[in-house]
Short mmCIF file of C-alpha atoms and ligand atoms in Angstrom, two decimals:
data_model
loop_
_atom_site.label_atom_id
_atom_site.label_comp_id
_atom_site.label_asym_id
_atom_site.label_seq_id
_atom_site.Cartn_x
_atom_site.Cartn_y
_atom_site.Cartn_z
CA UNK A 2 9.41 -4.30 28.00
CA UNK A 3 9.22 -4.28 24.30
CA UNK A 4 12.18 -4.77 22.38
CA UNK A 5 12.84 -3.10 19.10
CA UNK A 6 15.47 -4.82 16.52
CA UNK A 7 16.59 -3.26 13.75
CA UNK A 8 16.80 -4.69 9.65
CA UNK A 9 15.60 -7.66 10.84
CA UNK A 10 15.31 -10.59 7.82
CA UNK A 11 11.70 -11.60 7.95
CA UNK A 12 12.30 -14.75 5.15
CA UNK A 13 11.94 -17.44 8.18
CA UNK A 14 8.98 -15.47 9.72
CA UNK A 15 6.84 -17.10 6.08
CA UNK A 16 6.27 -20.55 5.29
CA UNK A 17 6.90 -19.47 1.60
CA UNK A 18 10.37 -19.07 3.15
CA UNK A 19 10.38 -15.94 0.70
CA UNK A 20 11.04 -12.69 2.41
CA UNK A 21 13.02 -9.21 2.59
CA UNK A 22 13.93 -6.98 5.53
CA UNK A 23 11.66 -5.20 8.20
CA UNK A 24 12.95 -2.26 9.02
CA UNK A 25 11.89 -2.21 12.35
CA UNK A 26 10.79 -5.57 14.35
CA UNK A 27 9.51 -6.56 17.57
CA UNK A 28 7.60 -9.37 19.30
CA UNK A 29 4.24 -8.58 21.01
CA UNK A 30 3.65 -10.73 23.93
CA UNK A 31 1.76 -9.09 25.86
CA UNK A 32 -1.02 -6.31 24.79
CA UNK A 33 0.73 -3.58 26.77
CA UNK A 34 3.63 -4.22 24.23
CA UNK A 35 0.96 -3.42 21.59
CA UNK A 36 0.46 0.15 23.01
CA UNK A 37 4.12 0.50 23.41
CA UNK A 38 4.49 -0.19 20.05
CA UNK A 39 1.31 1.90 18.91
CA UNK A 40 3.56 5.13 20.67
CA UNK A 41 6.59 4.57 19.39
CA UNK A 42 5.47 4.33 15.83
CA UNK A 43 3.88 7.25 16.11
CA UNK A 44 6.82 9.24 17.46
CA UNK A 45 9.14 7.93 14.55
CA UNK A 46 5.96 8.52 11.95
CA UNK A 47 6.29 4.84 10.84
CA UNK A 48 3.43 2.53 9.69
CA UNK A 49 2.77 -0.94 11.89
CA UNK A 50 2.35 -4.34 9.88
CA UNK A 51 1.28 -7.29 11.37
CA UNK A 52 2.93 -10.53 10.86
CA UNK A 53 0.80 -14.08 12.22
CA UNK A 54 2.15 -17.10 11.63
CA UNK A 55 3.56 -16.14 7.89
CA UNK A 56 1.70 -18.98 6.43
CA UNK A 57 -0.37 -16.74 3.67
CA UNK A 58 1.84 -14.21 2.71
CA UNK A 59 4.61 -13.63 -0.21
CA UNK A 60 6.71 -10.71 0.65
CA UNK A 61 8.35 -9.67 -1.95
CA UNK A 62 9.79 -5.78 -0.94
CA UNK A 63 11.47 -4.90 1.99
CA UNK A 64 9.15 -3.17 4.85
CA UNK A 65 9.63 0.29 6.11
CA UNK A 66 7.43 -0.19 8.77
CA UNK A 67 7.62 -1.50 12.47
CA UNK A 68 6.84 -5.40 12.00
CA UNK A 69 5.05 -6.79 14.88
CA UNK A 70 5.41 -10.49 15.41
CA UNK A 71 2.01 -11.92 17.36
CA UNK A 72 2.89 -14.05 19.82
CA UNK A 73 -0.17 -13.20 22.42
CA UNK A 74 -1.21 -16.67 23.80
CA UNK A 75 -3.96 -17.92 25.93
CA UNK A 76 -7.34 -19.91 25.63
CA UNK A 77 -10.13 -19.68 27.76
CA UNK A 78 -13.85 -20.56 27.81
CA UNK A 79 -16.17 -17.53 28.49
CA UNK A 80 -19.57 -18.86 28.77
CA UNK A 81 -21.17 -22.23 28.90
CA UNK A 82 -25.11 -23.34 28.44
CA UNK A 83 -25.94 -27.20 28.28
CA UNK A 84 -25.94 -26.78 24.73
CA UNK A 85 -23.05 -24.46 23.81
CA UNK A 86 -19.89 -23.12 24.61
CA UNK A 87 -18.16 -19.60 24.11
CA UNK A 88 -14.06 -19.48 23.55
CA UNK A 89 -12.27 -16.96 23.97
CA UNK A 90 -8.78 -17.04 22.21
CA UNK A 91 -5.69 -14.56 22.03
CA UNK A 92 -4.58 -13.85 18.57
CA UNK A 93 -1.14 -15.22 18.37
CA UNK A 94 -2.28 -18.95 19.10
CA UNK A 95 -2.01 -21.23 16.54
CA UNK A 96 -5.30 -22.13 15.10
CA UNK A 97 -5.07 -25.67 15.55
CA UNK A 98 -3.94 -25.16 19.00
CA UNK A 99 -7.69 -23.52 19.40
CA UNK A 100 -9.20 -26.51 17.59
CA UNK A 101 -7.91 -29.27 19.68
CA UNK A 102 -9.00 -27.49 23.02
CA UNK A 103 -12.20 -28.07 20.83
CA UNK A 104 -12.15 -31.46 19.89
CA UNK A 105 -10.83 -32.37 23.11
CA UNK A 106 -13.88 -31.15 25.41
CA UNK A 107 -16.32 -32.71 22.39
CA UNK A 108 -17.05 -29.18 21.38
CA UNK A 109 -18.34 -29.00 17.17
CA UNK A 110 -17.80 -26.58 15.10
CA UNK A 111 -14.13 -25.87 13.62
CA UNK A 112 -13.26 -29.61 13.41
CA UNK A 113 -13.58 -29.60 9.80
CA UNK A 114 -10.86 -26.41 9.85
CA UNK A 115 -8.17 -28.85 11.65
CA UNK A 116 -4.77 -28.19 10.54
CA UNK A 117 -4.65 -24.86 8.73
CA UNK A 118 -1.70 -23.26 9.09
CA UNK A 119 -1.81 -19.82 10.46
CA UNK A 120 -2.83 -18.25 13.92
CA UNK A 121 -6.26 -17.15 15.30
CA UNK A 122 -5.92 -13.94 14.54
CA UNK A 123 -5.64 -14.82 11.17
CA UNK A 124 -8.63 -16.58 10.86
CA UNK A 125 -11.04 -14.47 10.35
CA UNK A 126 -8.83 -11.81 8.26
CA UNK A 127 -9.32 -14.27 5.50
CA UNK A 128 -12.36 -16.30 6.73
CA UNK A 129 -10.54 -19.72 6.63
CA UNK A 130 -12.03 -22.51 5.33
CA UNK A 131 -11.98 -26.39 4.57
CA UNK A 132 -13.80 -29.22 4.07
CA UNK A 133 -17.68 -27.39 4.09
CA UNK A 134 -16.38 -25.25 7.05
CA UNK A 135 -15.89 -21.72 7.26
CA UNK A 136 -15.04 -19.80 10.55
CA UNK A 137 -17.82 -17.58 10.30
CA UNK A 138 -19.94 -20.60 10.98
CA UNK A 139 -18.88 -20.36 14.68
CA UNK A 140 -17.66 -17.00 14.86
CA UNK A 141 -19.05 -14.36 17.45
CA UNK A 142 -16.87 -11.65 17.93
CA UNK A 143 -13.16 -10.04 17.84
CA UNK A 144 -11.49 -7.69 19.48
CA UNK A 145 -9.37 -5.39 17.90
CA UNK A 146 -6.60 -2.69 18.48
CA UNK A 147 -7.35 0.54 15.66
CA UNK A 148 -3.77 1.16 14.79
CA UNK A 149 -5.04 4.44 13.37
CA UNK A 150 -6.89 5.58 16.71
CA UNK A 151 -4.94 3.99 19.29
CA UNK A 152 -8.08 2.22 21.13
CA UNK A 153 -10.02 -0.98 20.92
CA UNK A 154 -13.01 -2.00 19.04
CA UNK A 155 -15.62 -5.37 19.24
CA UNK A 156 -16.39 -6.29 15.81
CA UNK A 157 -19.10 -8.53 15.40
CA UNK A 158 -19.99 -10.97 12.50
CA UNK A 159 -21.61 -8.81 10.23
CA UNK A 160 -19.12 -5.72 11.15
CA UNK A 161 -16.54 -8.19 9.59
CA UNK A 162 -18.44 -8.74 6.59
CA UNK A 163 -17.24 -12.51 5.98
CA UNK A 164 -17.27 -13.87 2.38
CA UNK A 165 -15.15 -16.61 0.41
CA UNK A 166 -11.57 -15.90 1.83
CA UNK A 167 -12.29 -12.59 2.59
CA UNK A 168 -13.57 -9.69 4.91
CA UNK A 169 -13.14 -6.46 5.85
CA UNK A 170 -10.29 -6.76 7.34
CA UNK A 171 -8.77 -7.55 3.71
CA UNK A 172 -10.92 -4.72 2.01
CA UNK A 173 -11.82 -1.16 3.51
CA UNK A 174 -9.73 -2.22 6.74
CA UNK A 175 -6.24 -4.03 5.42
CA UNK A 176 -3.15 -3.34 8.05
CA UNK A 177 -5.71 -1.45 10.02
CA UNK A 178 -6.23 -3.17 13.23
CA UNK A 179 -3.84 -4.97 15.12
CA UNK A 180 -6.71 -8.40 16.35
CA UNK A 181 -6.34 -9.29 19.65
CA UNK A 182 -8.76 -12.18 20.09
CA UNK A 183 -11.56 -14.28 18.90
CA UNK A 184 -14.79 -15.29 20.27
CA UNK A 185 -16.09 -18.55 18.74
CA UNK A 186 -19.68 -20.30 19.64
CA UNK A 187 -18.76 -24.13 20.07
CA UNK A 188 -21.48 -26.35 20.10
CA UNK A 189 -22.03 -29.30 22.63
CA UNK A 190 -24.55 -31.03 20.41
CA UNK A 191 -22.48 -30.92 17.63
CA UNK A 192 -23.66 -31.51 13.89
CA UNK A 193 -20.53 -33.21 12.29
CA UNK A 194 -20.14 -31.71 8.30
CA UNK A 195 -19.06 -35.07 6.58
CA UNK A 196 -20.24 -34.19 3.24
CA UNK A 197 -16.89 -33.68 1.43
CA UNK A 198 -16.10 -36.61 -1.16
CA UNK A 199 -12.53 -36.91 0.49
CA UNK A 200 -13.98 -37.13 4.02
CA UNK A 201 -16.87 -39.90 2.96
CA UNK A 202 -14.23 -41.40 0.96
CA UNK A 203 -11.99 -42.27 3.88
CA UNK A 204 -15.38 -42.93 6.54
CA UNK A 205 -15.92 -45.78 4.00
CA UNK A 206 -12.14 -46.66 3.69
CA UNK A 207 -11.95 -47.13 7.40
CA UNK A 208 -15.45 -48.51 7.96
CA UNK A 209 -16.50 -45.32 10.21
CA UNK A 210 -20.34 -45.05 10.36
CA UNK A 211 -20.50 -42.44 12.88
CA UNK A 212 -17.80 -40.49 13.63
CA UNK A 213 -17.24 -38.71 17.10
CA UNK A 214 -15.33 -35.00 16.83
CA UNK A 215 -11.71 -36.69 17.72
CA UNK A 216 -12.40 -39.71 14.37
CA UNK A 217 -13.30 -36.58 11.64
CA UNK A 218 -10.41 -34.38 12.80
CA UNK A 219 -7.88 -37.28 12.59
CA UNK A 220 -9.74 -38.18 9.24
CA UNK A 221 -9.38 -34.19 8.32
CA UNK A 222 -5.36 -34.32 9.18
CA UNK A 223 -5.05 -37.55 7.30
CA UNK A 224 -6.71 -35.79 3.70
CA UNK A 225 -4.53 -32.43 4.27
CA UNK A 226 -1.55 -34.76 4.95
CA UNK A 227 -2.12 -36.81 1.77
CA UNK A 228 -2.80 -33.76 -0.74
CA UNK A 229 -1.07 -30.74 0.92
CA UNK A 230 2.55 -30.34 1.24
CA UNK A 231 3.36 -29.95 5.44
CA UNK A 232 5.32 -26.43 5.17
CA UNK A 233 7.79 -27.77 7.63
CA UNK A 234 9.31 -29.99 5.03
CA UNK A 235 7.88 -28.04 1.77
CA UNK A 236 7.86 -24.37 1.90
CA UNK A 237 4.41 -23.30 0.75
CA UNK A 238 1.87 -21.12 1.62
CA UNK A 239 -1.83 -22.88 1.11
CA UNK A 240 -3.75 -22.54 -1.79
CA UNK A 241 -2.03 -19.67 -3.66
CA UNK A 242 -5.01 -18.75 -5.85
CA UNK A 243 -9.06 -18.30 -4.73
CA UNK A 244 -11.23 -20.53 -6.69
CA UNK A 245 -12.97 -18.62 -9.15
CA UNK A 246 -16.38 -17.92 -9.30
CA UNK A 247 -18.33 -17.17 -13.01
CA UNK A 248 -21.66 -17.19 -14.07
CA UNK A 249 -23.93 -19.86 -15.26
CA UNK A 250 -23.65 -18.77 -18.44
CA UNK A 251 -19.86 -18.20 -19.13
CA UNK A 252 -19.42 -22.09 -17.37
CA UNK A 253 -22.10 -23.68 -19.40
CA UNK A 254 -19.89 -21.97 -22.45
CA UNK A 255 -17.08 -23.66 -20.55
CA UNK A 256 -18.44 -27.43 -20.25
CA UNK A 257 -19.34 -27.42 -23.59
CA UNK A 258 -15.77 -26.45 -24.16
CA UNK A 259 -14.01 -28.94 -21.31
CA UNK A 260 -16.89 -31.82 -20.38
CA UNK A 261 -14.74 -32.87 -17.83
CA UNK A 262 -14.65 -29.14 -16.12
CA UNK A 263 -15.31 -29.78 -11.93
CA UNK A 264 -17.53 -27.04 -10.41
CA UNK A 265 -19.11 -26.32 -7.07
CA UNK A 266 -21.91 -24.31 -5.56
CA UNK A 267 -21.22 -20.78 -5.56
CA UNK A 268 -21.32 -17.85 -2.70
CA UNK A 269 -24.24 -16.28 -4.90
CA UNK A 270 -26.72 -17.43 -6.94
CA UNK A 271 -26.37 -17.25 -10.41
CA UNK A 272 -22.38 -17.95 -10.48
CA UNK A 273 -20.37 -21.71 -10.68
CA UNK A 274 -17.20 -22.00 -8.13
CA UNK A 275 -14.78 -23.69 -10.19
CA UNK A 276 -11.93 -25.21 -8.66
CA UNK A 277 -8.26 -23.54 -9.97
CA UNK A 278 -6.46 -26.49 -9.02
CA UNK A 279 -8.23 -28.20 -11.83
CA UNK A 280 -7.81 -25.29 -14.00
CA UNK A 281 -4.06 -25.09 -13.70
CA UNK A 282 -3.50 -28.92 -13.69
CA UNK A 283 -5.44 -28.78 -16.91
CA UNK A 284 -2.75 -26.01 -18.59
CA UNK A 285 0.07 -28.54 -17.34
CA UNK A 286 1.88 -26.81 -14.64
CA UNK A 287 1.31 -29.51 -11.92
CA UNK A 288 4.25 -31.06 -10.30
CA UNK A 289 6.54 -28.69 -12.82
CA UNK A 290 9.53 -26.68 -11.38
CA UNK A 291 10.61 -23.37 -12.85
CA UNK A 292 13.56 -23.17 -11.18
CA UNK A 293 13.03 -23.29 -8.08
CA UNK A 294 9.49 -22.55 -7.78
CA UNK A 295 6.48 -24.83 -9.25
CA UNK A 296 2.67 -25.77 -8.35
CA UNK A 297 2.95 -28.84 -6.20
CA UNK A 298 2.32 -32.50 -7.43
CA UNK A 299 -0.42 -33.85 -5.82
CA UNK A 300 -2.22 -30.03 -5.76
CA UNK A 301 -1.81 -27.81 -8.46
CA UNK A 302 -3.07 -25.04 -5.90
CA UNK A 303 0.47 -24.72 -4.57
CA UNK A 304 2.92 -22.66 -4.74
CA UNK A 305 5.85 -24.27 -3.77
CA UNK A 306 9.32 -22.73 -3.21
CA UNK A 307 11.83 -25.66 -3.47
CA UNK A 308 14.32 -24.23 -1.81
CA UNK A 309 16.02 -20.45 -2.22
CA UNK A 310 13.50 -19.13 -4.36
CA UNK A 311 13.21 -15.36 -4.56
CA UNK A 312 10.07 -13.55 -4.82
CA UNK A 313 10.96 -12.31 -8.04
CA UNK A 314 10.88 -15.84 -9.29
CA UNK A 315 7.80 -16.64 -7.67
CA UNK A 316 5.88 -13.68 -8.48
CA UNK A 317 7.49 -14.49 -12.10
CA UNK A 318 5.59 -18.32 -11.92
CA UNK A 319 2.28 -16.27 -10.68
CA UNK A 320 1.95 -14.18 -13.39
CA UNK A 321 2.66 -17.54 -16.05
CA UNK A 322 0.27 -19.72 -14.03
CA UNK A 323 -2.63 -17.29 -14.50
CA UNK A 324 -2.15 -16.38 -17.97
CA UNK A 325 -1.74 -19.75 -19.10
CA UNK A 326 -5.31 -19.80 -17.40
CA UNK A 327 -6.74 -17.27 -19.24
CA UNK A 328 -5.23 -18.12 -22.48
CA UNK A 329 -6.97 -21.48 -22.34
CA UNK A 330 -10.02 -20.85 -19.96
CA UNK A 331 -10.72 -16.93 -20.38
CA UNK A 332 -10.89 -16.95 -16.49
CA UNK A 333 -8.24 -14.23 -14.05
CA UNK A 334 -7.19 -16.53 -10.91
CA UNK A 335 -6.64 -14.11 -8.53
CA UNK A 336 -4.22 -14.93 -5.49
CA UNK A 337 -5.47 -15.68 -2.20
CA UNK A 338 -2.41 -15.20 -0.74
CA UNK A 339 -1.33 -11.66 0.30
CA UNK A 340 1.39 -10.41 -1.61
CA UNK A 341 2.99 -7.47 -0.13
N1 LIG B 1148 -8.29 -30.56 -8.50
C1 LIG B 1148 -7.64 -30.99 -9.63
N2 LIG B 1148 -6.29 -30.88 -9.68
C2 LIG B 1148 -5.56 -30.39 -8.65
C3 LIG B 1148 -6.23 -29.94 -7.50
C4 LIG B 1148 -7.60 -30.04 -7.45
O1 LIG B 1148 -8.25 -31.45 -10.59
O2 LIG B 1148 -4.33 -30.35 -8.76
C5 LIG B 1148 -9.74 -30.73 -8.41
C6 LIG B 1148 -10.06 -31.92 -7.52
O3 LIG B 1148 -10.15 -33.10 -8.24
C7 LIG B 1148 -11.38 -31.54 -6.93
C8 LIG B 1148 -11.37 -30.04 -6.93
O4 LIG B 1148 -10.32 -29.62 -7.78
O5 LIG B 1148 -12.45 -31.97 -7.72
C9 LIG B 1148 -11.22 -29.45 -5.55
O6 LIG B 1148 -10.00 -29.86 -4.97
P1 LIG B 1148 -9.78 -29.90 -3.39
O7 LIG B 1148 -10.84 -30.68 -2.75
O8 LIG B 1148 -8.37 -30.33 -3.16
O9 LIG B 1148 -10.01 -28.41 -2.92
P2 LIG B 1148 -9.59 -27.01 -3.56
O10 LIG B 1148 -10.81 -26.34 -4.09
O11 LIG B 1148 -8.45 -27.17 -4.49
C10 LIG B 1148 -10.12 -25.69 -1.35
C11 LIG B 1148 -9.45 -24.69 -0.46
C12 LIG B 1148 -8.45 -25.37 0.46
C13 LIG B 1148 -9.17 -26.40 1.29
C14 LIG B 1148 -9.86 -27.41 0.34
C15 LIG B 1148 -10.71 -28.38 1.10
C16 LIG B 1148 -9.45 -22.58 -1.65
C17 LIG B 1148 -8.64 -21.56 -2.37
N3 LIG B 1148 -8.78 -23.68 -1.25
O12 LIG B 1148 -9.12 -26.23 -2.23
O13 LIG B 1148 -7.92 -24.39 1.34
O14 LIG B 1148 -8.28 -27.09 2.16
O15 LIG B 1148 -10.73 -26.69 -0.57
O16 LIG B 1148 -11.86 -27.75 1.57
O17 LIG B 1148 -10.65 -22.38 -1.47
C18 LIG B 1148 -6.17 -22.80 1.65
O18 LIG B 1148 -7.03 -21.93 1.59
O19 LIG B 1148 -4.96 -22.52 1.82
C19 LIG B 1148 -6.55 -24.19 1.47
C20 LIG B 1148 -5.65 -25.18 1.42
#
């Protein structure tokens, strides 16, 4: 039976621990609770958000809406071939839950992604990735609930138009559909990714040649562990900003400008990824508090809330951070993070 609480504070529901109060709140843990919900929404004419694990949201207004908390659980394999394997996972798993049942059989693909925060349904609303890795790499399919319709839909890859941190589920469908799982193709031959200076770095530190699955996951926690703050202990919510992408052009204006400026392959020809960690270390915000809010010290990325912060103040440090940015580099770092 689905349970319905009332002004329910949704500040430890975020790992920015920065929140404001749902009006309505309830905890989906099975999917019949979803179409309980679904009804009684509609009878009281209020709007359904979904809330994952919290880990890449600000929420900085209080919610008139019935706030669903994902908690549906459950892993299971599908469909197996001597060379692959299909998973089948509930949305309200944690993601790294889903990767060890991976790594653990010695099935490739989402090592690499080991350790981002979040759920599974999550993943592909923003396409995580890490570390030469993006989900869409092994993604198949989701299933969805259409919190418009009432019924279910099977997205596949291309229906979820995946790009850098983003898909459609961000765009033309945001607070649409309610996921319910994700079917990833695993591979039993796998191909490790180990071209990432931080992951090469520490193969060479440790003397690793050629690492099996378990070796480059544990080599994958140990570089998150050493650059990004554990939101357990640091409230935080990933990156905060996308890394911009501009065009050949502007950035050879740029290195010209900055000789030292880092830069990456792009989604699309023609354009330079730069990195905004760089970019904001370089305007000096790194390791700074304002009050009680600053862009962590070993990752300039980072939005950190030291403790108590309010989303006033952090939405306060955004805006500074990014025109700071422009002011020196011309660029707009836009936030990866959904700010609601
Ligand atoms: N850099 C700096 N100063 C900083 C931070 C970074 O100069 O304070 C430079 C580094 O020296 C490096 C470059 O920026 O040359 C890239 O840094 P890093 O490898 O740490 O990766 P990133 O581009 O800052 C992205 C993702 C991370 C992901 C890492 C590893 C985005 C927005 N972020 O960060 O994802 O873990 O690559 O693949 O694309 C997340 O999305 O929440 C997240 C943590």
């Amino acid at each position: 039976m689905l349970k319905i609480e009332k002004q329910v504070d949704l500040t430890s529901y975020t790992s920015l621990k920065i929140g404001a109060k749902a009006a309505y709140f309830a905890v989906i843990s099975v999917e019949s609770d979803l179409f309980e919900a679904y009804q009684w929404a509609r009878a009281h004419k209020l709007s359904i958000f979904v809330l994952g694990g919290g880990s890449n949201m600000l929420i900085s207004k209080p919610l008139k809406a019935l706030v669903l908390k994902n908690e549906l659980k459950g892993i299971r394999v599908v469909k197996e071939t001597t060379a692959s394997a299909w998973v089948e996972s509930r949305s309200g798993e944690w993601w790294s839950t889903l990767v060890n049942f991976a790594v653990e059989r010695n099935w490739g693909g989402i090592e690499n992604l080991y350790y981002v925060p979040g759920t599974v349904g999550a993943a592909p609303v923003q396409n995580i990735g890490a570390y030469g890795v993006e989900l869409k790499d092994s993604f198949v399919s989701l299933r969805a609930y259409d919190l418009q319709a009432g019924k279910e839909k099977i997205f596949t890859a291309a229906e979820c138009k995946f790009a850098y941190r983003d898909s459609i589920f961000k765009g033309k469908y945001k607070g649409r559909y309610f996921i319910l799982s994700v079917t990833l193709k695993l591979s039993k031959r796998p191909k490790l990714k180990l071209d990432y200076g931080d992951i090469q770095t520490k193969l060479n530190e440790q003397g690793i040649k050629k690492p099996n699955i378990r070796q480059l996951a544990d080599i994958i926690r140990q570089i998150r562990d050493s650059k990004l703050p554990n939101p357990a202990q640091l409230a935080n919510a990933g990156s905060f900003f996308k890394n911009p992408e501009i065009s050949n052009n502007a950035f050879k204006k740029l290195q010209g400008k900055f000789p030292d400026i880092k830069f990456f392959p792009a989604s699309k020809k023609g354009l330079v990824k730069v990195p905004a960690g760089w970019l904001i270390e370089q305007t000096g915000f790194k390791g700074k508090h304002y009050g009680k809010v600053g862009m962590y010290e070993k990752q300039a990325l980072i939005l950190v809330n030291y403790g108590g912060a309010s989303s006033k103040q952090a939405l306060a440090h955004i805006a500074r951070v990014q025109k700071a940015v422009i002011k020196k580099f011309g660029i707009k770092i836009e936030p990866e993070v959904n700010i609601i």
